[in-house]
Amino acid sequence: MSITSTSRVKAILGLAAGVTFHDTAVGAAVDGANAHVLRKLGQASLAVTTTSEYPDVYGEGQDTILLRHAPVAGLGVVTNHECAVSTSDYVLDDEVGKITLRGTAMWSTERLSTCVQYGWGYTSATVPADVVRATELIAVASFNKGPMGGVSTKSSSGYQIVLRDEDIPAEARALLAYYEDRHRP
């Protein structure tokens, strides 16, 4: 599943659905935009990825940890001091991947004694409208640059679009800034 489609971008461009003359170019622009935005999100596809992570605990008295990926789609097991932590003992901010212990509890500073198993990422049902809009803006801009706009290689099988940050419209960069996966190692 992709973030946007050729038919949606053709509609935005005002190209009739029955006219297929530009389909290859629009399709290449859409593929490039989808790939660019997924890379910014830190995802290979629109699917939840499950991972186990040992979050950074910087010192005694730390009651909050930040996971490397967001949004958090669900938590499996959370351990502290190598023991499972009950869901009533912490608060999860799933948008940013922050887990805060309730009360006076603190995260263990012992190596590998804090572990979080969780699922993260957007699916086709949860991808925000801003991300879809940014993807469509990128695809339209790529298509409007002309037949060679954004094309890094051309072969007998077609085009491969690789976009650089300077190829991305300012509005799309602003929309994506909130959603970029900044916690990647």
Short mmCIF file of C-alpha atoms in Angstrom, two decimals:
data_model
loop_
_atom_site.label_atom_id
_atom_site.label_comp_id
_atom_site.label_asym_id
_atom_site.label_seq_id
_atom_site.Cartn_x
_atom_site.Cartn_y
_atom_site.Cartn_z
CA MET A 1 0.00 0.00 0.00
CA SER A 2 1.27 3.47 -0.80
CA ILE A 3 0.53 6.85 0.73
CA THR A 4 -1.00 8.31 -2.41
CA SER A 5 -1.88 6.98 -5.84
CA THR A 6 -1.54 7.90 -9.48
CA SER A 7 -5.30 8.45 -9.77
CA ARG A 8 -5.33 10.93 -6.84
CA VAL A 9 -2.40 12.89 -8.25
CA LYS A 10 -3.93 12.89 -11.75
CA ALA A 11 -7.09 14.37 -10.23
CA ILE A 12 -5.07 17.08 -8.45
CA LEU A 13 -3.27 17.88 -11.72
CA GLY A 14 -6.60 18.12 -13.52
CA LEU A 15 -5.79 15.24 -15.87
CA ALA A 16 -8.79 13.22 -17.01
CA ALA A 17 -8.82 9.66 -15.70
CA GLY A 18 -9.39 8.25 -19.20
CA VAL A 19 -6.37 10.05 -20.68
CA THR A 20 -3.37 7.79 -20.18
CA PHE A 21 -0.71 9.76 -22.05
CA HIS A 22 0.94 11.02 -18.83
CA ASP A 23 0.41 7.90 -16.71
CA THR A 24 4.05 6.76 -16.80
CA ALA A 25 5.37 10.16 -15.76
CA VAL A 26 2.70 10.63 -13.08
CA GLY A 27 3.33 7.09 -11.82
CA ALA A 28 7.08 7.74 -11.57
CA ALA A 29 6.45 11.00 -9.69
CA VAL A 30 4.04 9.23 -7.30
CA ASP A 31 6.49 6.36 -6.71
CA GLY A 32 9.28 8.84 -5.96
CA ALA A 33 7.09 10.89 -3.61
CA ASN A 34 5.88 7.78 -1.75
CA ALA A 35 9.45 6.49 -1.36
CA HIS A 36 10.76 9.86 -0.19
CA VAL A 37 8.06 10.31 2.45
CA LEU A 38 8.37 6.73 3.72
CA ARG A 39 12.14 7.29 4.14
CA LYS A 40 11.42 10.47 6.11
CA LEU A 41 9.04 8.51 8.33
CA GLY A 42 11.68 5.80 8.83
CA GLN A 43 9.38 3.15 7.34
CA ALA A 44 9.90 0.70 4.48
CA SER A 45 6.15 0.49 3.85
CA LEU A 46 2.85 1.51 5.42
CA ALA A 47 2.88 -1.20 8.05
CA VAL A 48 3.47 -1.52 11.78
CA THR A 49 6.97 -2.73 12.61
CA THR A 50 7.59 -4.66 15.82
CA THR A 51 10.85 -4.12 17.64
CA SER A 52 12.57 -4.67 20.98
CA GLU A 53 14.60 -1.79 22.31
CA TYR A 54 16.79 -1.01 25.29
CA PRO A 55 16.09 2.72 25.74
CA ASP A 56 18.74 5.11 27.01
CA VAL A 57 18.65 5.78 30.73
CA TYR A 58 21.12 8.58 31.42
CA GLY A 59 21.16 8.67 35.18
CA GLU A 60 19.57 8.01 38.56
CA GLY A 61 16.18 9.60 39.02
CA GLN A 62 15.08 9.41 35.37
CA ASP A 63 11.37 8.70 35.19
CA THR A 64 10.91 9.12 31.40
CA ILE A 65 12.37 7.26 28.44
CA LEU A 66 12.10 8.10 24.75
CA LEU A 67 11.72 5.29 22.24
CA ARG A 68 13.60 5.49 18.93
CA HIS A 69 10.50 5.26 16.77
CA ALA A 70 7.05 6.81 16.75
CA PRO A 71 4.13 6.70 16.56
CA VAL A 72 3.77 3.77 18.91
CA ALA A 73 0.99 1.50 17.66
CA GLY A 74 1.06 -0.76 20.71
CA LEU A 75 3.23 -1.93 23.57
CA GLY A 76 4.09 -5.55 24.22
CA VAL A 77 6.25 -5.94 27.31
CA VAL A 78 7.89 -3.12 29.26
CA THR A 79 10.55 -4.15 31.77
CA ASN A 80 12.36 -2.18 34.47
CA HIS A 81 14.95 -3.75 36.76
CA GLU A 82 14.42 -6.87 34.57
CA CYS A 83 10.79 -7.17 35.81
CA ALA A 84 7.61 -6.58 33.83
CA VAL A 85 5.98 -3.19 34.42
CA SER A 86 2.17 -3.10 34.69
CA THR A 87 0.33 -0.81 32.29
CA SER A 88 -1.09 1.06 35.29
CA ASP A 89 2.45 1.98 36.37
CA TYR A 90 3.32 4.17 33.36
CA VAL A 91 1.88 6.69 30.91
CA LEU A 92 2.56 6.37 27.18
CA ASP A 93 2.61 9.34 24.80
CA ASP A 94 2.23 7.30 21.62
CA GLU A 95 2.72 10.25 19.23
CA VAL A 96 6.34 10.81 20.30
CA GLY A 97 7.15 7.44 21.88
CA LYS A 98 7.63 8.67 25.45
CA ILE A 99 7.02 6.43 28.46
CA THR A 100 6.81 8.05 31.90
CA LEU A 101 6.63 6.03 35.12
CA ARG A 102 3.91 7.00 37.59
CA GLY A 103 4.59 7.95 41.18
CA THR A 104 8.14 7.87 42.50
CA ALA A 105 9.40 4.97 40.36
CA MET A 106 12.56 5.52 38.31
CA TRP A 107 14.09 3.65 35.36
CA SER A 108 16.99 1.33 36.11
CA THR A 109 20.46 2.49 35.09
CA GLU A 110 21.78 -1.09 34.96
CA ARG A 111 22.80 -2.16 31.48
CA LEU A 112 20.02 -3.94 29.53
CA SER A 113 17.64 -4.03 32.52
CA THR A 114 15.09 -1.77 30.82
CA CYS A 115 13.50 -3.20 27.68
CA VAL A 116 10.46 -2.22 25.63
CA GLN A 117 8.82 -4.40 23.00
CA TYR A 118 6.52 -2.34 20.81
CA GLY A 119 4.98 -1.83 17.43
CA TRP A 120 5.44 1.47 15.64
CA GLY A 121 4.63 3.18 12.37
CA TYR A 122 1.71 4.28 10.25
CA THR A 123 -0.61 2.03 8.28
CA SER A 124 -2.88 3.04 5.40
CA ALA A 125 -5.65 3.51 7.98
CA THR A 126 -3.59 5.66 10.39
CA VAL A 127 -1.43 7.80 8.10
CA PRO A 128 -2.19 11.47 8.93
CA ALA A 129 -3.82 13.71 6.33
CA ASP A 130 -0.82 16.07 6.50
CA VAL A 131 1.49 13.24 5.40
CA VAL A 132 -0.82 12.39 2.49
CA ARG A 133 -0.97 16.07 1.51
CA ALA A 134 2.83 16.41 1.62
CA THR A 135 3.21 13.30 -0.54
CA GLU A 136 0.78 14.67 -3.09
CA LEU A 137 2.54 18.06 -3.15
CA ILE A 138 5.86 16.32 -3.79
CA ALA A 139 4.41 14.18 -6.58
CA VAL A 140 2.78 17.17 -8.29
CA ALA A 141 5.97 19.23 -8.05
CA SER A 142 8.03 16.36 -9.44
CA PHE A 143 5.64 15.89 -12.36
CA ASN A 144 5.49 19.63 -13.09
CA LYS A 145 9.27 19.93 -13.31
CA GLY A 146 9.04 18.30 -16.69
CA PRO A 147 9.98 14.96 -18.15
CA MET A 148 13.41 14.87 -16.53
CA GLY A 149 12.58 16.60 -13.23
CA GLY A 150 13.87 14.49 -10.36
CA VAL A 151 14.97 11.66 -12.63
CA SER A 152 18.30 10.26 -11.46
CA THR A 153 18.46 7.29 -13.83
CA LYS A 154 16.62 6.17 -16.90
CA SER A 155 16.59 2.63 -18.25
CA SER A 156 14.63 0.61 -20.74
CA SER A 157 12.30 -0.46 -17.94
CA GLY A 158 11.41 3.12 -17.05
CA TYR A 159 12.39 5.85 -14.63
CA GLN A 160 13.73 5.84 -11.12
CA ILE A 161 12.93 9.01 -9.20
CA VAL A 162 15.23 10.03 -6.37
CA LEU A 163 14.35 13.36 -4.78
CA ARG A 164 16.71 15.56 -2.79
CA ASP A 165 15.50 17.88 -0.03
CA GLU A 166 15.93 20.90 -2.32
CA ASP A 167 13.52 19.24 -4.81
CA ILE A 168 10.76 19.18 -2.18
CA PRO A 169 8.27 22.08 -2.05
CA ALA A 170 8.57 24.21 1.09
CA GLU A 171 4.97 23.46 2.14
CA ALA A 172 5.62 19.71 1.96
CA ARG A 173 8.86 20.05 3.98
CA ALA A 174 6.95 22.02 6.62
CA LEU A 175 4.19 19.41 6.82
CA LEU A 176 6.68 16.53 7.10
CA ALA A 177 8.87 18.23 9.72
CA TYR A 178 6.50 17.14 12.49
CA TYR A 179 6.40 13.51 11.36
CA GLU A 180 10.04 12.77 10.48
CA ASP A 181 11.58 9.89 12.39
CA ARG A 182 14.24 11.89 14.24
CA HIS A 183 15.06 9.27 16.84
CA ARG A 184 16.68 6.83 14.44
CA PRO A 185 20.17 5.77 15.50
#
